[in-house]
Short mmCIF file of C-alpha atoms in Angstrom, two decimals:
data_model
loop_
_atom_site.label_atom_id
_atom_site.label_comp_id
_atom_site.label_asym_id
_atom_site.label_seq_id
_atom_site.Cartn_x
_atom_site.Cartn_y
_atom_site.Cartn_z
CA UNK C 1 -25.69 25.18 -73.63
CA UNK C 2 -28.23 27.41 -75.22
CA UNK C 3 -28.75 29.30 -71.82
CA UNK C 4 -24.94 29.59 -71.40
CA UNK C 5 -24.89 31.42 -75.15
CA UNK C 6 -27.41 33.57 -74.57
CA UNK C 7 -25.32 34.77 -71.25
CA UNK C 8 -23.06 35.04 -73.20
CA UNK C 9 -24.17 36.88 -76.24
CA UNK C 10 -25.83 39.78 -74.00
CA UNK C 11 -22.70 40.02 -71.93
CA UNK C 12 -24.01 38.85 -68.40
CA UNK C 13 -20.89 36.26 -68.27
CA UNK C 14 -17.64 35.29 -69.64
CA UNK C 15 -16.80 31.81 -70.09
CA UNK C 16 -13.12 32.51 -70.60
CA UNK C 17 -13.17 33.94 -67.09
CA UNK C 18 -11.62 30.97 -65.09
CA UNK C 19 -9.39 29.86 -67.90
CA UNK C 20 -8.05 33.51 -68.13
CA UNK C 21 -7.80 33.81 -64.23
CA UNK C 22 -6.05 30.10 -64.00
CA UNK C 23 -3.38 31.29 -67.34
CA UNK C 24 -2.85 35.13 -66.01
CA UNK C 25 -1.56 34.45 -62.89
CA UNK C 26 0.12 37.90 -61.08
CA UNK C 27 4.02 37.44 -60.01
CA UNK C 28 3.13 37.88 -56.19
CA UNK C 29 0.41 35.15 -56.27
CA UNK C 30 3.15 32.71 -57.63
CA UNK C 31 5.67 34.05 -55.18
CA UNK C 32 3.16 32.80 -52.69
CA UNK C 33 2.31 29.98 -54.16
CA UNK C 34 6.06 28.72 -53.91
CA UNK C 35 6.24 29.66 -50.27
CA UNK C 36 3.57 27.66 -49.45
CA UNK C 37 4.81 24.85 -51.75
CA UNK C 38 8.00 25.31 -49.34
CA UNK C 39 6.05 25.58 -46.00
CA UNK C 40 4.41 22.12 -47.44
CA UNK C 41 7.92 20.26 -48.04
CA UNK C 42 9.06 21.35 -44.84
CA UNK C 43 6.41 20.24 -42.75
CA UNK C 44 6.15 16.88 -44.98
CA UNK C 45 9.95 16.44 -44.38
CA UNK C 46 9.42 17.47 -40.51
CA UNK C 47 6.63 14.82 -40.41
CA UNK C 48 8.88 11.96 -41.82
CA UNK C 49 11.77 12.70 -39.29
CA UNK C 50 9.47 12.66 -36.57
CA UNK C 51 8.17 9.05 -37.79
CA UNK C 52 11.40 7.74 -38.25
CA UNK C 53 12.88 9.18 -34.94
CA UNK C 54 9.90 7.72 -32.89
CA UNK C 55 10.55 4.23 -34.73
CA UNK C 56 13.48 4.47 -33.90
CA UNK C 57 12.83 5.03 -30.38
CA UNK C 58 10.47 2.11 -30.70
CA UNK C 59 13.34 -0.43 -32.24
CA UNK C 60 15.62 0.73 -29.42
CA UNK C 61 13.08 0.32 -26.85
CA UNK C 62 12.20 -3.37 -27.32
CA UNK C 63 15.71 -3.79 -27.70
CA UNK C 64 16.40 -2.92 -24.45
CA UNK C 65 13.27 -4.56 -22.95
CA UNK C 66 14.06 -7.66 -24.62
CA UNK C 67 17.71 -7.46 -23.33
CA UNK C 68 16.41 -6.88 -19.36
CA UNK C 69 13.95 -9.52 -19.72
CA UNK C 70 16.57 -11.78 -20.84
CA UNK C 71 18.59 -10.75 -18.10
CA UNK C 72 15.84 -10.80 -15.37
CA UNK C 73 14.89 -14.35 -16.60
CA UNK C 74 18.56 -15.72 -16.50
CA UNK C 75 19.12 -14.13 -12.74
CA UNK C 76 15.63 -15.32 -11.66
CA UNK C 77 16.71 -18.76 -13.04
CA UNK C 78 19.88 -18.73 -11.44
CA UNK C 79 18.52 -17.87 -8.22
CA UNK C 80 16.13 -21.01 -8.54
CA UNK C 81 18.78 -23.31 -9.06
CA UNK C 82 21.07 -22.10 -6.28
CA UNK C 83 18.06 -22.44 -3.83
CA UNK C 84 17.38 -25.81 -4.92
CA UNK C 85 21.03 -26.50 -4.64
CA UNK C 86 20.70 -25.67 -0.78
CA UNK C 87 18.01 -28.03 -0.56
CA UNK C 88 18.11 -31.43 1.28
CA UNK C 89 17.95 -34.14 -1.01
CA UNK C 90 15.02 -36.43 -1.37
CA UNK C 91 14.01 -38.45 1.66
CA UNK C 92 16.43 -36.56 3.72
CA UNK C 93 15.40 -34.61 6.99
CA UNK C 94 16.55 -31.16 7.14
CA UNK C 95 17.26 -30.15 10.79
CA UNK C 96 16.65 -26.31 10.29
CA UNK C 97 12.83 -27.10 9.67
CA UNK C 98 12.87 -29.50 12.32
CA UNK C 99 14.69 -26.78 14.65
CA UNK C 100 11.93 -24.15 13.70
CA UNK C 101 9.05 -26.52 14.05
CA UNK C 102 9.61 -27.50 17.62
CA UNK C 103 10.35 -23.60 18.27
CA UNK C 104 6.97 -23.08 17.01
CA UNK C 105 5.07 -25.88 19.24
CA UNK C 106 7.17 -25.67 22.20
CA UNK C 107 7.46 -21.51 22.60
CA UNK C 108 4.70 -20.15 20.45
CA UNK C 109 2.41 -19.93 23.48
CA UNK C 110 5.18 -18.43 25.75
CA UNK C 111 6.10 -16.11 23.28
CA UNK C 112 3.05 -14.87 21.53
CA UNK C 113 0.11 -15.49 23.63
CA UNK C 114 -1.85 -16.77 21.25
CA UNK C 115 -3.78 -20.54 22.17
CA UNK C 116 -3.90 -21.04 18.42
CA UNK C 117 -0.59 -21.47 17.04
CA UNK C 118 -0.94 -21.09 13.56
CA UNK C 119 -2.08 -17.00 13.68
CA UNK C 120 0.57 -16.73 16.41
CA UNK C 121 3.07 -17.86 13.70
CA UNK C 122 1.25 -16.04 10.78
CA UNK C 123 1.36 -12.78 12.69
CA UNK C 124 3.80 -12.96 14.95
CA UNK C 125 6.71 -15.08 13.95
CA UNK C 126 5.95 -14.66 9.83
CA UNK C 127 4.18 -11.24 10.68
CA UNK C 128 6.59 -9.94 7.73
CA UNK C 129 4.98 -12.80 4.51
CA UNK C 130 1.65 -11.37 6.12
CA UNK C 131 2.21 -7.95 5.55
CA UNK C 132 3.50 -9.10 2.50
CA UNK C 133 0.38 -10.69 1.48
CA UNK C 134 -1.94 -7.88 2.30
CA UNK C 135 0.05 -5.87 -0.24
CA UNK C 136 -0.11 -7.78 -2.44
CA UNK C 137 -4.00 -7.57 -2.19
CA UNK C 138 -3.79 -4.02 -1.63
CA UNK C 139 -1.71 -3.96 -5.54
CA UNK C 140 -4.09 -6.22 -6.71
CA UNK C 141 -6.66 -3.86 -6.38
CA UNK C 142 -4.96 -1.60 -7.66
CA UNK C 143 -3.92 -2.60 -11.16
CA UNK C 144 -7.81 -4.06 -11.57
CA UNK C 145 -9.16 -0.38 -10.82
CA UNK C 146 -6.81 0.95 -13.02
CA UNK C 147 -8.18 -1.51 -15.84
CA UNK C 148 -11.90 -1.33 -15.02
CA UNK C 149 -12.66 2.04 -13.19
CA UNK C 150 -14.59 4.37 -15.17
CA UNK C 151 -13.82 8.19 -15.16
CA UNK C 152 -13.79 11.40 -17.15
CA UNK C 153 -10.95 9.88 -19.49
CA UNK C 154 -12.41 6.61 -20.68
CA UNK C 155 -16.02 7.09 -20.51
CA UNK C 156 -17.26 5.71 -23.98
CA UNK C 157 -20.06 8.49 -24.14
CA UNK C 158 -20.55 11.52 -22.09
CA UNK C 159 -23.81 10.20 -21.11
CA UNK C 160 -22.37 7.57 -19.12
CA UNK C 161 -21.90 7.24 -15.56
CA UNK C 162 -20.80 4.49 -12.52
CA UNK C 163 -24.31 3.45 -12.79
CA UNK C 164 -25.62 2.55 -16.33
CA UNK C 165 -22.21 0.65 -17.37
CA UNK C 166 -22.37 -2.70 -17.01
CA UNK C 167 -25.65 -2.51 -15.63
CA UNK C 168 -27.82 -3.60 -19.33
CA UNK C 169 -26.40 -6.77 -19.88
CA UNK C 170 -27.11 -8.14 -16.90
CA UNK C 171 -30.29 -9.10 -14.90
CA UNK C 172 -31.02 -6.55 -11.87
CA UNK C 173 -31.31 -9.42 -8.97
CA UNK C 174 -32.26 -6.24 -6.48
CA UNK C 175 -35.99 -6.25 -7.52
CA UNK C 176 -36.60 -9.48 -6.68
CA UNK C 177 -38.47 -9.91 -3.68
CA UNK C 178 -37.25 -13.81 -2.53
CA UNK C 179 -33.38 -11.86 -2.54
CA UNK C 180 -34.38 -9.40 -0.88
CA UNK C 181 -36.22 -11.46 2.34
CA UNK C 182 -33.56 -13.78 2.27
CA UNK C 183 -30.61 -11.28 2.61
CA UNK C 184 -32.53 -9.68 4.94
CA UNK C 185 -32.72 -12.97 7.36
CA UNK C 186 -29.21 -13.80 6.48
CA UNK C 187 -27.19 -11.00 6.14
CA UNK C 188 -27.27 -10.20 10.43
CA UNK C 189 -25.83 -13.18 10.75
CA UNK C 190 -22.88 -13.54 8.31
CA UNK C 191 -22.01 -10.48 9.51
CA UNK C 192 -22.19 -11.12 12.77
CA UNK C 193 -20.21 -14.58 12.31
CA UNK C 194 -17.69 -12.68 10.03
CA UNK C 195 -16.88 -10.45 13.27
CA UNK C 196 -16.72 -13.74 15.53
CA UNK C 197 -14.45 -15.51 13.52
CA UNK C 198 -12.07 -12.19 12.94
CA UNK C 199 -12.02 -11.67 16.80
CA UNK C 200 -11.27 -14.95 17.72
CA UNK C 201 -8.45 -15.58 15.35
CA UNK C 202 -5.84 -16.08 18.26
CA UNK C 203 -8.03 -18.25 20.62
CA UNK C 204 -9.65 -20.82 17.51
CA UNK C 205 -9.29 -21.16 13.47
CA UNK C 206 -9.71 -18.25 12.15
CA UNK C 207 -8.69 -14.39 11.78
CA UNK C 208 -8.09 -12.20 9.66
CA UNK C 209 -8.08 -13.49 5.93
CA UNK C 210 -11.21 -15.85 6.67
CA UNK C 211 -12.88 -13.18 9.05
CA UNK C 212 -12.27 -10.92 6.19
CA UNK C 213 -13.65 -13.00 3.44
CA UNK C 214 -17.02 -13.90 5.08
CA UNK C 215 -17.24 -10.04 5.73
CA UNK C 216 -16.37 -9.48 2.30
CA UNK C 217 -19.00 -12.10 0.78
CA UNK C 218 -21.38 -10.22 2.86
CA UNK C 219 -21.18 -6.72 1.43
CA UNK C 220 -21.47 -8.90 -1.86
CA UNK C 221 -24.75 -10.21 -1.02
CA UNK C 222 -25.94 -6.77 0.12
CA UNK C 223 -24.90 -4.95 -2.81
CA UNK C 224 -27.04 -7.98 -5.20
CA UNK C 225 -29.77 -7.64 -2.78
CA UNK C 226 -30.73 -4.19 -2.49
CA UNK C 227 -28.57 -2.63 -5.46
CA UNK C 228 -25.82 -0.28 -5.36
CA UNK C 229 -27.72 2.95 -4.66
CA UNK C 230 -28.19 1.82 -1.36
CA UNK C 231 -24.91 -0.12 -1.20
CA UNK C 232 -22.94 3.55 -1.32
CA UNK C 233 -24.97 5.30 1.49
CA UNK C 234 -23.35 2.78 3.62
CA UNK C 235 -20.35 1.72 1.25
CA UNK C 236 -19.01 3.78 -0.04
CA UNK C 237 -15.43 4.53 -2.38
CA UNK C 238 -14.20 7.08 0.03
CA UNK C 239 -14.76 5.03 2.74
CA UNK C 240 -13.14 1.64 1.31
CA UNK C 241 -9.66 3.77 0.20
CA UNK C 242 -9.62 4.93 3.67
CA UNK C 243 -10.26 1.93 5.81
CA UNK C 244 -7.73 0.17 3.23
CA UNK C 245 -5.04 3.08 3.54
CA UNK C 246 -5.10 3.15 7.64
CA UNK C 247 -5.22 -0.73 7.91
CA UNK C 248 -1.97 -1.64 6.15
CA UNK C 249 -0.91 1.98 7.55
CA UNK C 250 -1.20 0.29 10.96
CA UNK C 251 -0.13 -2.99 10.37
CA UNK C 252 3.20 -1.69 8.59
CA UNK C 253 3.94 0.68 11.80
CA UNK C 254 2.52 -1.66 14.08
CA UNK C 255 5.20 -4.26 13.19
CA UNK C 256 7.70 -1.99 11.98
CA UNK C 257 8.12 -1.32 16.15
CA UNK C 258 8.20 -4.85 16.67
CA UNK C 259 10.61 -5.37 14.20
CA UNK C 260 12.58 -2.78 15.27
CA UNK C 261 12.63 -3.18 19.09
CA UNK C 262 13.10 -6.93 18.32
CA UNK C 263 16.42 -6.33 15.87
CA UNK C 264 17.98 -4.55 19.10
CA UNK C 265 17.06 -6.84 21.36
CA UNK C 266 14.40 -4.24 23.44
CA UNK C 267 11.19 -5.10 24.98
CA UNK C 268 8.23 -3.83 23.25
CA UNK C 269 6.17 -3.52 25.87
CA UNK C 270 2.88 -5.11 24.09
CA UNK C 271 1.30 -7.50 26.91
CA UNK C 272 0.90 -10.45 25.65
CA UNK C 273 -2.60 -10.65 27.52
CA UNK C 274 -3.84 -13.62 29.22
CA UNK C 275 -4.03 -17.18 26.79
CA UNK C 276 -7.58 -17.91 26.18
CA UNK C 277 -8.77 -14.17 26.58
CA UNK C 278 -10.64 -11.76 23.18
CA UNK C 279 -8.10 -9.45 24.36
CA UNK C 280 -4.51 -11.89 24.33
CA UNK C 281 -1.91 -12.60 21.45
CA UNK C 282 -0.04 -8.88 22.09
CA UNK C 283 -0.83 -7.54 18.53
CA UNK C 284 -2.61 -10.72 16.73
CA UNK C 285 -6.41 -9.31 17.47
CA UNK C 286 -5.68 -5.53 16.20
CA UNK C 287 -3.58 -6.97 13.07
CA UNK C 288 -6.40 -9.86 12.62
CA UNK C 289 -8.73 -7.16 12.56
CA UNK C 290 -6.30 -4.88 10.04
CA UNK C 291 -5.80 -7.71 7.69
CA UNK C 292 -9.71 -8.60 7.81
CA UNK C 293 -10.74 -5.32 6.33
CA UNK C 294 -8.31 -5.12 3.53
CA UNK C 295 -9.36 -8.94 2.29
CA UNK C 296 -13.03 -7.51 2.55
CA UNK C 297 -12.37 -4.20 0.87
CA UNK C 298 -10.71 -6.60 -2.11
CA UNK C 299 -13.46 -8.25 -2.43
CA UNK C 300 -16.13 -6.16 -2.85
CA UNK C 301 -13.78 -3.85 -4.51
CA UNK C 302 -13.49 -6.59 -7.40
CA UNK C 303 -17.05 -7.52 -7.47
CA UNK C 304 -18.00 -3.38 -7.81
CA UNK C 305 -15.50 -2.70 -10.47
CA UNK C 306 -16.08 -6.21 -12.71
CA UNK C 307 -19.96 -5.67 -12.01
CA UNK C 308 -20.42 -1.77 -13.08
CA UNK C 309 -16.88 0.02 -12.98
CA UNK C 310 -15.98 1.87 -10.06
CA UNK C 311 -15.85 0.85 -5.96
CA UNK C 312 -18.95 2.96 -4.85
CA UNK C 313 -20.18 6.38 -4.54
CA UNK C 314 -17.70 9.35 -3.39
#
């Protein structure tokens, strides 16, 4: 207080300044005071109808996806019940599966070419579920990478990349020296009885889902063994999107000209090959072989994104 006085008393400040400035306030400073006092209600009032429209939007939008679910339930329902209306009752033979059964046994040889009846039927005769089914894998894929994949947009710190998430938490099997010798030793072989039991799908049990699976469990157990880095010099993204893409690519036109031909009652001209042969079942081997590398680029797809966030290197 004293040092304030003194200022003060020798003139070197004013301590009515502020009050003075605050009570003599100039016409054009008020005038500008009110307009932004305006510019403030508006953009408060602009703000509130902007809430309340998007809540709106928000009621109105689970209105109407409570009202299609509804719906979609109530149609799926009704669909159930009218197929189960169709059905034979219990302990009653229905003749139609009877019919199709013995067209199966009796003309799935003549007709498809393949000694083992089931992938004749899978690929040839149901050739449409298949395709179906590899979609379905294919989507499957899909929806995880979009949940797991790690980019430019949901990378928690820019310091981050494909290769340090994930990889803390867990223990880095790659280093140890037992994995490695014993993927080394086994690894040939899976492979090599992946491939056998992909190309023999129409001659024995197998094709192209359990061809596909030991091929995928073996790109597992090479990725654990020797680590990712080396995984995507031979693995990698790029390549699994592309052998993906042109498998179902050629399975969907592949059939697509069966389908077609066969709907107008034209020959296809696929040989059928002879029974017993690599090379017999028309179309089974290349589709086998199609439907084989999507299951294995699903699996280690899966196993890449739940184990450090993306498929492999570009």
């Amino acid at each position: 207080m004293k040092e304030r006085f003194l200022k003060w008393f020798y003139g070197e400040s004013d301590p009515m300044e502020h009050i003075l400035d605050c009570a003599e306030v100039p016409d054009e400073s008020r005038e500008e005071w009110k307009y932004e006092e305006h510019e403030i209600e508006r953009e408060i009032s602009r703000r509130v109808h902007t809430q309340s429209v998007i809540r709106a939007e928000r009621r109105g939008f689970y209105a109407f996806y409570l009202i299609i679910a509804v719906i979609s339930c109530l149609m799926l329902i009704g669909v159930l019940l009218f197929t189960v209306s169709q059905l034979p009752r219990y302990g009653v033979e229905n003749p139609r599966a009877k019919e199709v059964v013995e067209r199966y046994v009796e003309k799935g040889l003549e007709e498809t070419g393949a000694v083992n009846i089931v992938s004749g039927m899978i690929l040839d005769y149901r050739a449409f579920d298949t395709l179906g089914e590899s979609h379905v894998l294919f989507t499957a894929l899909l929806c995880v990478m979009i949940l797991l994949r790690l980019d430019e947009k949901n990378k928690r710190t820019r310091y981050e990349n494909y290769y340090t998430v994930l990889a803390d938490p867990y223990y880095d099997i790659s280093t140890d020296p037992i994995m490695r010798i014993a993927a080394t030793i086994t690894l040939p072989s899976i492979f090599l009885f992946g491939i056998y039991i992909l190309l023999n799908g129409q001659i024995s049990p197998g094709g192209g889902f359990s061809g596909g699976a030991v091929m995928g469990a073996a790109l597992i157990i090479y990725a654990a063994a020797f680590g990712f880095t080396v995984t995507d010099r031979v693995f990698t993204y790029r390549m699994s999107r592309c052998i993906t893409f042109l498998s179902l690519a050629f399975y969907s036109f592949a059939k697509g000209y069966v389908f077609f031909t066969g709907a107008n009652g034209i020959p296809n001209g696929v040989p059928k090959g002879t029974p017993g042969a690599i090379f017999s079942g028309g179309l089974i081997l290349p589709l086998d072989i199609a439907v084989g590398m999507v299951v294995a680029c699903t699996m280690f797809g899966f196993y890449s994104l739940f184990r450090r966030g993306s498929i492999g290197g570009e």
